[in-house]
Short mmCIF file of C-alpha atoms in Angstrom, two decimals:
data_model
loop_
_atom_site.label_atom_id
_atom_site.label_comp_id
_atom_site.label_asym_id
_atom_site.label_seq_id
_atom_site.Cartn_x
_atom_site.Cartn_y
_atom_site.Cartn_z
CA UNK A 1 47.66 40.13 20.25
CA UNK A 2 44.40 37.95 21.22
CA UNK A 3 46.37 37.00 24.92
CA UNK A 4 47.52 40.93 25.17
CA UNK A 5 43.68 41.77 24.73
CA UNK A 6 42.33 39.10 26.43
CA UNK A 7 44.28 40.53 29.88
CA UNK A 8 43.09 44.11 29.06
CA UNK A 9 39.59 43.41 28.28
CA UNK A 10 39.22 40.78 31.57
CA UNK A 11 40.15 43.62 33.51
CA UNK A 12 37.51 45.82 32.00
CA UNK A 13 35.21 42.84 32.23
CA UNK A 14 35.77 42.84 36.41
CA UNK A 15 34.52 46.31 36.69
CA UNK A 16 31.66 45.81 34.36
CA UNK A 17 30.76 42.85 36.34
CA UNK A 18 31.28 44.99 39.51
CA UNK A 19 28.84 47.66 38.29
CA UNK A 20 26.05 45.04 36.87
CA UNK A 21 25.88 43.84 40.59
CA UNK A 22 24.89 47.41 41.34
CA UNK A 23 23.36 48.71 38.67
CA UNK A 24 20.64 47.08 36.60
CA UNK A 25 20.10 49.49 33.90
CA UNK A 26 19.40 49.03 30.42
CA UNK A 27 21.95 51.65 29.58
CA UNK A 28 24.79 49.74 31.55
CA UNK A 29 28.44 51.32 30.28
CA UNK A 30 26.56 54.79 29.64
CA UNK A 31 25.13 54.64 33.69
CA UNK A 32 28.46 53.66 34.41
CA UNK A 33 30.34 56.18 33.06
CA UNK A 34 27.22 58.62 34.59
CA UNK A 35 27.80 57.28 38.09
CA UNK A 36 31.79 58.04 37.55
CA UNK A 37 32.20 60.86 36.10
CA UNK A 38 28.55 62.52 36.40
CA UNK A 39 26.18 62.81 34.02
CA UNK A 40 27.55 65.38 31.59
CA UNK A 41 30.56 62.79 31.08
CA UNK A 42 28.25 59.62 31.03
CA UNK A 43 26.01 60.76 28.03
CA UNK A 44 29.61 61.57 25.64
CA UNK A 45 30.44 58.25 26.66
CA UNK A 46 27.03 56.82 26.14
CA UNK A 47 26.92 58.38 23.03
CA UNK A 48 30.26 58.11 21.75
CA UNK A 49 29.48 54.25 22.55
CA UNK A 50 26.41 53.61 21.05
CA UNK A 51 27.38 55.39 18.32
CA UNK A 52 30.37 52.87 17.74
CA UNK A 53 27.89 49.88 18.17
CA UNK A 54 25.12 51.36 16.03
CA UNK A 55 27.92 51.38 12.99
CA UNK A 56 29.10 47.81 14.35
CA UNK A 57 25.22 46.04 13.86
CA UNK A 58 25.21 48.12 10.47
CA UNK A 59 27.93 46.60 9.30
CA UNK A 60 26.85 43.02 9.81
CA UNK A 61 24.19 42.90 7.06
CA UNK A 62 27.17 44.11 4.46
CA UNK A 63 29.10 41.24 5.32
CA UNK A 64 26.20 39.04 5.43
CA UNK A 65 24.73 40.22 2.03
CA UNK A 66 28.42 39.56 0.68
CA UNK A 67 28.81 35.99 1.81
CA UNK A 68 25.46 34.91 1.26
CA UNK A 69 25.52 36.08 -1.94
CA UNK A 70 28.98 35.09 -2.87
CA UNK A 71 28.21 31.36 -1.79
CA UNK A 72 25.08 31.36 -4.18
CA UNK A 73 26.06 33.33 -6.92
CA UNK A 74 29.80 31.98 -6.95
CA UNK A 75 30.26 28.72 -5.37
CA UNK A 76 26.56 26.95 -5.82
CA UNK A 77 26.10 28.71 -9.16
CA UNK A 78 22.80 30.07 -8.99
CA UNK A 79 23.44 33.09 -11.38
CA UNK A 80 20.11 34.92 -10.96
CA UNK A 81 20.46 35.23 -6.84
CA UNK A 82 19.86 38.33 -5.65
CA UNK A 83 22.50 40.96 -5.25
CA UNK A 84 24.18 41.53 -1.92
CA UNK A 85 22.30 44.54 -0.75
CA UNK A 86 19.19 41.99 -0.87
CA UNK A 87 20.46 39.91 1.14
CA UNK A 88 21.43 42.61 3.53
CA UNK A 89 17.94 44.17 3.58
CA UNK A 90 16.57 40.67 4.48
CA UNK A 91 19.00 40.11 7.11
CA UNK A 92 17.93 43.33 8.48
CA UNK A 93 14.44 42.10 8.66
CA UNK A 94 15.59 38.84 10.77
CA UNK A 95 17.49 40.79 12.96
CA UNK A 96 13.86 43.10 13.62
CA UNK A 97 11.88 40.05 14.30
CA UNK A 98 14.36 38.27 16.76
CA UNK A 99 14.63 42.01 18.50
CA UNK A 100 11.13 42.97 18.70
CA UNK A 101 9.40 39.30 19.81
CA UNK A 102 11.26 39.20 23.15
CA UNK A 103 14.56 39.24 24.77
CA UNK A 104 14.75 35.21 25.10
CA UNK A 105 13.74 34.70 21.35
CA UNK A 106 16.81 36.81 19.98
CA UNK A 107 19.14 35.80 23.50
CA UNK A 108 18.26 32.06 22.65
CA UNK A 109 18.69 32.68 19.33
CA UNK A 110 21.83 33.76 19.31
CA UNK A 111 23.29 31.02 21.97
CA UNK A 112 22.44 28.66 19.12
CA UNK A 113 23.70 29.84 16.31
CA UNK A 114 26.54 30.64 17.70
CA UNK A 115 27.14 27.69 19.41
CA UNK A 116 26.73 25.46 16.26
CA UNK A 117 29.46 27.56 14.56
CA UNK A 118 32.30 27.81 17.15
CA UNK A 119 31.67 23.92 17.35
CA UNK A 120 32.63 23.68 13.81
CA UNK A 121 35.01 26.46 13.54
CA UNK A 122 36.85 25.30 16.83
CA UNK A 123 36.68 21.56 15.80
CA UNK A 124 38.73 23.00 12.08
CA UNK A 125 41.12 24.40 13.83
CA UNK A 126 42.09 21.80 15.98
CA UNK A 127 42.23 19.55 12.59
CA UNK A 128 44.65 22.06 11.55
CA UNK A 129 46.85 22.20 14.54
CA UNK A 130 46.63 18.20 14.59
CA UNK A 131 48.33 18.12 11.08
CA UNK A 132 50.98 20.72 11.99
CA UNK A 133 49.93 23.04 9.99
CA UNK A 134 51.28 24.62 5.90
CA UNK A 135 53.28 21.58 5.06
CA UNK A 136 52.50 19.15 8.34
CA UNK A 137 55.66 21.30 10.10
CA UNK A 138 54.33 24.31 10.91
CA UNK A 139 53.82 24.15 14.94
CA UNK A 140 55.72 26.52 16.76
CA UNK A 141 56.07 28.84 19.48
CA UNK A 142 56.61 32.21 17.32
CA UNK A 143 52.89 33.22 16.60
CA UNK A 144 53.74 34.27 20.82
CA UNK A 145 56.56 36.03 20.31
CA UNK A 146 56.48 40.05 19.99
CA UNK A 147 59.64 39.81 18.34
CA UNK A 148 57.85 37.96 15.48
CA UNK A 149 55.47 41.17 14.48
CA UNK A 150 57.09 42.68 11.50
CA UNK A 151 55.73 46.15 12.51
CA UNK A 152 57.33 45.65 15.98
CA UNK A 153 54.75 46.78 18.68
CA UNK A 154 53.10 49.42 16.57
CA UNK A 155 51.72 46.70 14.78
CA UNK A 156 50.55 44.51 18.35
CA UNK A 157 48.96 47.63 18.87
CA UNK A 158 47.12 47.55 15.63
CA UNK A 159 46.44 44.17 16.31
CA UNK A 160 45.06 45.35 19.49
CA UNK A 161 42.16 47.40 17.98
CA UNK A 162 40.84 44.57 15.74
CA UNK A 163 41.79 42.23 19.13
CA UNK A 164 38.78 44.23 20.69
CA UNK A 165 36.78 43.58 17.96
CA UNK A 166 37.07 40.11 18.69
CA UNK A 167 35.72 40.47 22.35
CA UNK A 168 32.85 43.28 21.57
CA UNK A 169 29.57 42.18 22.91
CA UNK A 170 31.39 40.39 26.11
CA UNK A 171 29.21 43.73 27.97
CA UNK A 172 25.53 43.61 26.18
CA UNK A 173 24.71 41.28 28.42
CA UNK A 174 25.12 44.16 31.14
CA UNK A 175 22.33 46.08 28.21
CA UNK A 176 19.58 43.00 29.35
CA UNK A 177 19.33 44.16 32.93
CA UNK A 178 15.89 45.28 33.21
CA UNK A 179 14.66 41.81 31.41
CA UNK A 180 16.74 39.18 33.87
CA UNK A 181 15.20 37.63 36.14
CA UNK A 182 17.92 37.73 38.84
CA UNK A 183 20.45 40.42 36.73
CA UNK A 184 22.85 40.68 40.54
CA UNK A 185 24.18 37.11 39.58
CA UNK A 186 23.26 36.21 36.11
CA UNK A 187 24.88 39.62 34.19
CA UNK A 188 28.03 39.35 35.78
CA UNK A 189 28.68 35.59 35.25
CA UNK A 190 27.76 36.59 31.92
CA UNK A 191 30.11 38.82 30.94
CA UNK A 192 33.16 37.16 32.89
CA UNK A 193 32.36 33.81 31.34
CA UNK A 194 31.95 34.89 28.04
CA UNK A 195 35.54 36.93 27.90
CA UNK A 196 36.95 33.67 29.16
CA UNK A 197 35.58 31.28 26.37
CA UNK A 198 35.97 33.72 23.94
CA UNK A 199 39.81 34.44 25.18
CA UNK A 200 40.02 30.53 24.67
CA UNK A 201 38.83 30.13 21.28
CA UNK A 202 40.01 32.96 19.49
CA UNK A 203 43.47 32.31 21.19
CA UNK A 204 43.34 29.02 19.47
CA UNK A 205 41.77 30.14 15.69
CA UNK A 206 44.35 32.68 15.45
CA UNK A 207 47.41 30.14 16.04
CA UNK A 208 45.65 27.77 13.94
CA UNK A 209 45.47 30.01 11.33
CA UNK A 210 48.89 31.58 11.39
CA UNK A 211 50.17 27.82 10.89
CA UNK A 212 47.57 27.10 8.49
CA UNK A 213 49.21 30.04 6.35
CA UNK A 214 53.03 28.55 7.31
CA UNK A 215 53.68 31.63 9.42
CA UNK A 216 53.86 33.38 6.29
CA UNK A 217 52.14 36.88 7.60
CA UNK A 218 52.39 38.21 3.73
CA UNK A 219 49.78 35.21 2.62
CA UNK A 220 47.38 35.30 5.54
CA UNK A 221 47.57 38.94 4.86
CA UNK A 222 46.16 38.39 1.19
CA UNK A 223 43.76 35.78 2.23
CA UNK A 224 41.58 38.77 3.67
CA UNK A 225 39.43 39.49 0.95
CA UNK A 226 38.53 35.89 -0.08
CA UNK A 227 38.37 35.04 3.93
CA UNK A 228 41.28 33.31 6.09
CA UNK A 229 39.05 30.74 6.95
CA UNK A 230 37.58 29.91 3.71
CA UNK A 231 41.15 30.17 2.24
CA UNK A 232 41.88 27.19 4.66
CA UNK A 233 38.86 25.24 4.10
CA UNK A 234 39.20 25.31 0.19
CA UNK A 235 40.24 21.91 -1.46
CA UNK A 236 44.06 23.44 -2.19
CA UNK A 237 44.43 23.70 1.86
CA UNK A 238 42.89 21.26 4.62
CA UNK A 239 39.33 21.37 3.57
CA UNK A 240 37.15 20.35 0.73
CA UNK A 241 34.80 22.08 -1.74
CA UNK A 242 32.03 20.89 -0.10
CA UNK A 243 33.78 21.90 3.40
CA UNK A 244 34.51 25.54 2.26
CA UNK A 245 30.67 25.47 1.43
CA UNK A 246 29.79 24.52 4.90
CA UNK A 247 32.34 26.64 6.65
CA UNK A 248 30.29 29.69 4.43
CA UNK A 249 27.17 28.79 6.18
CA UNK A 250 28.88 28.46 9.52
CA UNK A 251 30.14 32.05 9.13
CA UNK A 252 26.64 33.14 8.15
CA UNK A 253 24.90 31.67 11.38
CA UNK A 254 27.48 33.77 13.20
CA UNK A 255 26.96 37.01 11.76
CA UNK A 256 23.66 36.26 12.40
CA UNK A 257 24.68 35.76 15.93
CA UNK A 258 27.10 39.04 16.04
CA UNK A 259 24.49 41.10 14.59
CA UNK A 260 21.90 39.99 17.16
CA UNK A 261 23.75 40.97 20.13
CA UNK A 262 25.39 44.24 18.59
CA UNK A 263 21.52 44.91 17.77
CA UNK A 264 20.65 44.41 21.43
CA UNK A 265 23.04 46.32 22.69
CA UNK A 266 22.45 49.61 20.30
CA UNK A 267 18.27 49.32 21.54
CA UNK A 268 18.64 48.78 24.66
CA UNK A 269 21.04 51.94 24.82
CA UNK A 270 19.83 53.94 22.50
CA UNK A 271 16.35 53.25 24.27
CA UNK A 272 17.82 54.32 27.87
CA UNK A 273 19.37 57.52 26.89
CA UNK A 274 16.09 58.79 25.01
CA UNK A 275 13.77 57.46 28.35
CA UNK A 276 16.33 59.85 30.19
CA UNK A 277 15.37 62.55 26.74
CA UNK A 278 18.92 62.82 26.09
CA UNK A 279 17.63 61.37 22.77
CA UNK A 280 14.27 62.13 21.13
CA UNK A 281 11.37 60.66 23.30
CA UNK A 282 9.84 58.59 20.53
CA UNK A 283 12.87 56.51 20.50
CA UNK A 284 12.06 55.43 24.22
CA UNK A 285 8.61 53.89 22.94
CA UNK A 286 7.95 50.61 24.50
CA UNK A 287 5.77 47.86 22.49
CA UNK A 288 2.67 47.06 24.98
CA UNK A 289 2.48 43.03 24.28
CA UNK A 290 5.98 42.52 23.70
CA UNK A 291 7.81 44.57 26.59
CA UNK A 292 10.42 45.14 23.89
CA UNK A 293 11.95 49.18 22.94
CA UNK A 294 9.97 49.50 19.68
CA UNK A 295 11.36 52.70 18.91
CA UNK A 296 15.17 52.28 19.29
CA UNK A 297 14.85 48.53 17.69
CA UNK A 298 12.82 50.65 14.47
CA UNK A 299 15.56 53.27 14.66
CA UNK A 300 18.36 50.80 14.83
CA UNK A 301 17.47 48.25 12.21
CA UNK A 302 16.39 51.34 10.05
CA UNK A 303 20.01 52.55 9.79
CA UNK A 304 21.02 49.62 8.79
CA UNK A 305 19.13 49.58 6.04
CA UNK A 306 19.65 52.60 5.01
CA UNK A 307 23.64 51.92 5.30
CA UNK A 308 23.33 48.95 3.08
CA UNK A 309 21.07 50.88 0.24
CA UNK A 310 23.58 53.89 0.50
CA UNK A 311 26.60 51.39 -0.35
CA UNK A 312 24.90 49.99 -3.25
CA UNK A 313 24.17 53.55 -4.58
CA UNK A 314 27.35 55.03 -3.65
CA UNK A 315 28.85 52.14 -5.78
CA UNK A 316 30.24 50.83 -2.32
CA UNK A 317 31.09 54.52 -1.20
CA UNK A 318 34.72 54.07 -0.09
CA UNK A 319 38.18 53.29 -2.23
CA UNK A 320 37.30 49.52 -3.36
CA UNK A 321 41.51 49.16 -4.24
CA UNK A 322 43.71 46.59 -2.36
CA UNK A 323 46.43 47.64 -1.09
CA UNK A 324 49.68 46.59 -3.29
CA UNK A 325 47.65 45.02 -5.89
CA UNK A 326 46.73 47.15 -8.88
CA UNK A 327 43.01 47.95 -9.65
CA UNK A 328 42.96 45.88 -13.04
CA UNK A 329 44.02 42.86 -11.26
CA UNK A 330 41.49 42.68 -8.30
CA UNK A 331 39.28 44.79 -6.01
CA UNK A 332 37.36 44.44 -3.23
CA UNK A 333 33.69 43.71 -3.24
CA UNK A 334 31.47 46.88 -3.22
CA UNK A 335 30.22 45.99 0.31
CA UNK A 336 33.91 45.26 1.74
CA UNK A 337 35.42 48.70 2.25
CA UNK A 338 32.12 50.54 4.04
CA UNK A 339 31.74 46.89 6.12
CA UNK A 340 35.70 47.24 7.45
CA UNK A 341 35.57 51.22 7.58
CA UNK A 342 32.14 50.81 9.97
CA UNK A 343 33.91 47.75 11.83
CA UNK A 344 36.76 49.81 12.72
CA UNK A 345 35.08 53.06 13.57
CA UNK A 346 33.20 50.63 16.05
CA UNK A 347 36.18 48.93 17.57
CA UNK A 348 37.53 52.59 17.89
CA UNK A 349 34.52 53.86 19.78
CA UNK A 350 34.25 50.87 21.85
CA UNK A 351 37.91 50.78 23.21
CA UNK A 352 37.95 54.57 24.11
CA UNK A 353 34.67 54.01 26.36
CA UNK A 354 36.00 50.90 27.72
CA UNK A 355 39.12 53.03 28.99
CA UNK A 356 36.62 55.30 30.34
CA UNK A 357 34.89 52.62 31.99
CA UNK A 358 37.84 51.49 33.72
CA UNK A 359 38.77 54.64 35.11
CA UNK A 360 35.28 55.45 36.28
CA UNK A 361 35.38 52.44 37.86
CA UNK A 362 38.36 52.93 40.14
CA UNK A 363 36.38 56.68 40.94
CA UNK A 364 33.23 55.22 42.06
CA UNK A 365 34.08 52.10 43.39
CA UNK A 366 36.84 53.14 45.63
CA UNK A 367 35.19 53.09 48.96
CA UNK A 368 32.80 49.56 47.71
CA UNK A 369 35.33 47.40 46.36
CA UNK A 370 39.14 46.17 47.08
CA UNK A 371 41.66 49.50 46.02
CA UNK A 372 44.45 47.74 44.79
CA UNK A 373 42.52 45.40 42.56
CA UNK A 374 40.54 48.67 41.11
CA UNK A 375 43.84 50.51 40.24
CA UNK A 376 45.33 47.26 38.50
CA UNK A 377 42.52 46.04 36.70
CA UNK A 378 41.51 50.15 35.75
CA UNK A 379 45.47 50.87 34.75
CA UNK A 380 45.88 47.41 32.41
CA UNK A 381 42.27 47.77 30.81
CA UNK A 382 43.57 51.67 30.07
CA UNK A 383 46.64 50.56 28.91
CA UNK A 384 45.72 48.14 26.73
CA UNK A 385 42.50 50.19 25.27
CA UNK A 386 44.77 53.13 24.81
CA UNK A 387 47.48 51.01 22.96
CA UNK A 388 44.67 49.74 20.35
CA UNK A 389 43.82 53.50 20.10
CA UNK A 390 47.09 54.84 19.12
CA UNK A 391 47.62 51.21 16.95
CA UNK A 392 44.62 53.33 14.83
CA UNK A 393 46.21 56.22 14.55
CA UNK A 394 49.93 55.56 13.96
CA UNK A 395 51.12 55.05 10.36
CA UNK A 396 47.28 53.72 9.29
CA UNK A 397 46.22 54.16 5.33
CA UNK A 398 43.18 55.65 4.04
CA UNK A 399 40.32 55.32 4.30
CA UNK A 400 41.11 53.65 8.08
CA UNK A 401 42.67 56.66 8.92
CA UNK A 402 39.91 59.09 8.91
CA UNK A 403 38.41 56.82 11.59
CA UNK A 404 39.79 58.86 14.40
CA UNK A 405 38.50 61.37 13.33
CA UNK A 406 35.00 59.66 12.98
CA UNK A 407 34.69 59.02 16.29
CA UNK A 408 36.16 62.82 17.43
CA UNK A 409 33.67 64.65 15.56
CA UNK A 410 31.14 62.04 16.96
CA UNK A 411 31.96 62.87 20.70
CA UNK A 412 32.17 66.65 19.64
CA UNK A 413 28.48 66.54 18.06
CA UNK A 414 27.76 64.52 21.56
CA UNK A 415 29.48 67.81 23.24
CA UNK A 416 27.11 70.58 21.74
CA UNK A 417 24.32 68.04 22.32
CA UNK A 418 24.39 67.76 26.10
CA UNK A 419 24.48 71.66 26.00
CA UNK A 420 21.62 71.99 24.14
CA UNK A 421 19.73 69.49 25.79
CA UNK A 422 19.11 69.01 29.16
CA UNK A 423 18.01 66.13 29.74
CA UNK A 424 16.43 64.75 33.05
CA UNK A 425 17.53 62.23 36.38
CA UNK A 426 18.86 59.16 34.96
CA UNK A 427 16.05 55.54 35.52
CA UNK A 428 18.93 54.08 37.46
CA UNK A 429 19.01 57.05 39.63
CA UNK A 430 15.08 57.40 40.08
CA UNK A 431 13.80 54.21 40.00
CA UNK A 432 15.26 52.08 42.84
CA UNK A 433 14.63 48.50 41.15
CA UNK A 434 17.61 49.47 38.41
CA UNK A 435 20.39 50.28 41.17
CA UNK A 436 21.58 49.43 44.45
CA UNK A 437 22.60 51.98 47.36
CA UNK A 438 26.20 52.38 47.32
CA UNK A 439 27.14 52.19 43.31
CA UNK A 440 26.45 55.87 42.94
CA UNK A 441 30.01 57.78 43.00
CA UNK A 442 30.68 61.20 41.25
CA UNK A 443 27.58 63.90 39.95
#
C-alpha cells in the first residue's frame, strides 16, 4: 500500500512542483485547478479541498487531547489531569500562536518537532527489523505481496485512502508561496523532497510493524485503539514502560507537527479564496505587524475548538463500539470515532482534488512541459487517487461510510455557492508577482 501510494502521489507531486514554479499563490491546488479547468471548477476544488483539510487540523487536537491525557491520567497516574477536551482546547491555542507570529516560527517549528520524532520512531523500527521481528523470525518478503491482503485489492485500495493520509501536507508547502523568499526553487524542492523521505520512512514503519505484530493482520488490526506503536513499545513487546512513555511524547510532538502544517495549509487557503470574495471578506484580514491571515488563522483554529467542545457534549458524537468486540467488553475513547470519521473525510477530500490536480495539469501544461511525462504522471496519480476513492466506498461500515457522502454534499453546497456568489479575478491572475506568463491554461 505505502509503495502503491508513494508512485501515485510522486506523480501528483511533479505537477504540483510544475505549477509552484509558475504560480506563487497562497491558494496553490485551488489556482491550480482555476488555471485548468477555469475558475468555476477551481473554487469546487478549492473548496471541496480546504474543506477536507479544515476537518484534517480539527481532528488533530482530538487525538492530541486523547494521548496527552491518556499518558497522564493512565500511565503517569496523575488522576486529577484534565480531561481530553482540555487538552485539545490548549493545543488549539499552540497551534494559534505558532500560526499567527510568523510563517518561520510555526515552519521552524514544525521541522523540529518533527524531526526529533521520526529520529526516534525510525531508529524503533529499525530495532525491530534488527531482531526479526514477533518471535526474532518474522522477516519476510510478504508484507510486498498483493496476494498477502486478505481483502484482495479492495482492501490495497482501502489501504490506499489511509496511504494518502500518510503523505497529506507533502503540497502546503506550495500554500507558503507568497512568504518564500525565492518560492520558483524552494516550493518545489519542497514538496518533491518531502514525498521522497516520507515514501522512505513510512515504507519502513509499516514493514516494521507488520513483523512486529508476526504478520498476524488480525492483531495489528486490534492494536488500533491502544496504538500500533505503543502496542510495540510496551514492556510485553520490544520496548519498555519507560519506552512506551517516551514513544507517547514522541507521538505528541508530531501531532503537534501534523497539526501545524494542516493549520497552514487551511489559512493560507481559506485566506486566498475569501481575498478573491469567494469566501466572506473578513476572513481575508491580514494582521499589520505580523504579515500573517488573521482572519482565516481565527476562523480555522476556532473550528477546532468548537469540534473538540461538540465531541465532549455530544458524548463523542459518533458510534464509540469496536467492531467485533461487544460494548461491555471495550469501547473506544469518546474522542476516537469523531478524530477517525474527520481523518477520513479529509483523506477523502484530499485524494479527489489531487486527481483533479493531475488532470488539470496535463490541460494546462500541455504546450509548457514534456506531453508524455504529463499524461503518465496525470493517468497514475488518477489511478491511484481514484482507487483510494472507491477503497472508501466499497464494502466500508458505518459510520466511515457516510464519508462519501460528506464530501458530495460538501462539493454540492460548493456548487450553489459559486452561483450565488460571484466572486472576482483571482491574486494570481491580477497581481503579476504570484504567477508567471505561460502557467495560465483553461478560463
Amino acid at each position: 500500500v505505502v509503495i502503491l501510494t508513494a508512485i501515485g502521489i510522486a506523480a501528483i507531486g511533479w505537477i504540483i512542483a510544475l505549477y509552484a514554479r509558475r504560480i506563487h499563490a497562497a491558494g496553490a491546488l485551488y489556482d491550480y485547478v482555476t488555471h485548468g479547468f477555469g475558475e468555476r471548477v477551481g473554487f469546487w476544488a478549492g473548496w471541496v479541498y480546504y474543506w477536507g483539510t479544515m476537518a484534517l487540523t480539527a481532528a488533530i487536537p482530538l487525538i492530541f487531547g486523547g494521548i496527552v491525557y491518556g499518558l497522564l491520567h493512565d500511565d503517569i497516574g496523575w488522576k486529577s489531569t484534565p480531561p481530553y477536551w482540555v487538552w485539545g482546547l490548549i493545543n488549539c491555542g499552540i497551534i494559534f500562536v505558532l500560526l499567527y507570529f510568523g510563517v518561520r516560527i510555526s515552519t521552524r517549528a514544525q521541522l523540529t518537532l518533527s524531526l526529533v520524532s521520526a529520529t526516534v520512531v525510525l531508529g524503533f523500527m529499525i530495532y525491530i527489523i534488527a531482531k526479526g521481528g514477533a518471535g526474532g523470525d518474522s522477516n519476510s518478503i510478504k508484507p510486498f505481496l498483493p496476494s498477502s491482503s486478505a481483502d484482495g485489492w479492495s482492501g490495497i485500495f482501502y489501504g490506499i485512502l489511509y496511504g494518502v493520509l500518510i503523505f497529506v501536507g507533502f503540497e502546503t508547502a506550495a500554500n507558503l508561496g507568497e512568504e518564500t523568499a525565492d518560492p520558483k526553487r524552494s516550493i518545489p524542492r519542497a514538496i518533491l523532497l518531502s514525498i521522497a523521505v516520507v515514501g522512505a520512512f513510512y515504507l519502513i514503519t509499516a514493514y516494521a510493524q507488520d513483523i512486529g505484530f508476526g504478520l498476524d493482520a488480525g492483531k495489528w488490526g486490534a492494536s488500533i485503539a491502544t496504538g500500533p506503536l505503543f502496542v510495540l513499545g510496551s514492556k510485553d513487546a520490544f520496548g519498555s514502560v519507560f519506552f512506551d512513555r517516551i514513544l507517547q511524547v514522541i507521538v505528541i510532538l508530531d501531532i503537534t507537527a501534523v497539526g501545524v502544517g494542516a493549520a497552514v495549509s487551511t489559512s493560507r487557503g481559506v485566506f486566498a479564496m475569501a481575498r478573491d470574495r469567494r469566501l466572506p471578506g473578513a476572513l481575508a484580514k491580514v494582521s499589520e505587524r505580523y504579515g500573517t491571515p488573521s482572519g482565516s488563522i481565527l476562523f480555522t483554529v476556532g473550528l477546532c475548538a468548537a469540534i473538540v467542545l461538540w465531541t465532549r457534549l455530544g458524548h463523542g458524537v459518533l458510534t464509540r463500539e469496536i467492531p467485533g468486540v461487544p460494548p461491555n467488553v471495550a469501547v473506544f475513547p469518546e474522542y476516537f470515532p469523531m478524530f477517525s470519521w474527520l481523518a477520513g473525510y479529509g483523506s477523502f477530500a484530499l485524494a479527489a482534488v489531487y486527481a483533479t490536480v493531475a488532470l488539470a495539469g496535463i490541460r494546462s501544461l500541455w504546450d509548457a512541459e514534456n506531453r508524455a511525462a504529463l499524461v503518465i504522471a496525470g493517468v497514475i496519480g488518477c489511478v491511484i487517487a481514484l482507487g483510494g476513492l472507491w477503497g472508501a466506498i466499497y464494502k466500508v461500515v458505518h459510520p466511515a461510510n457516510k464519508i462519501p457522502w460528506g464530501v458530495l454534499i460538501t462539493l454540492i453546497l460548493g456548487i450553489l455557492l459559486s452561483v450565488a456568489v460571484r466572486g472576482r479575478r483571482m491574486a494570481s491572475q491580477v497581481l503579476p508577482e504570484l504567477s508567471e506568463a505561460g502557467a495560465g491554461g483553461g478560463s
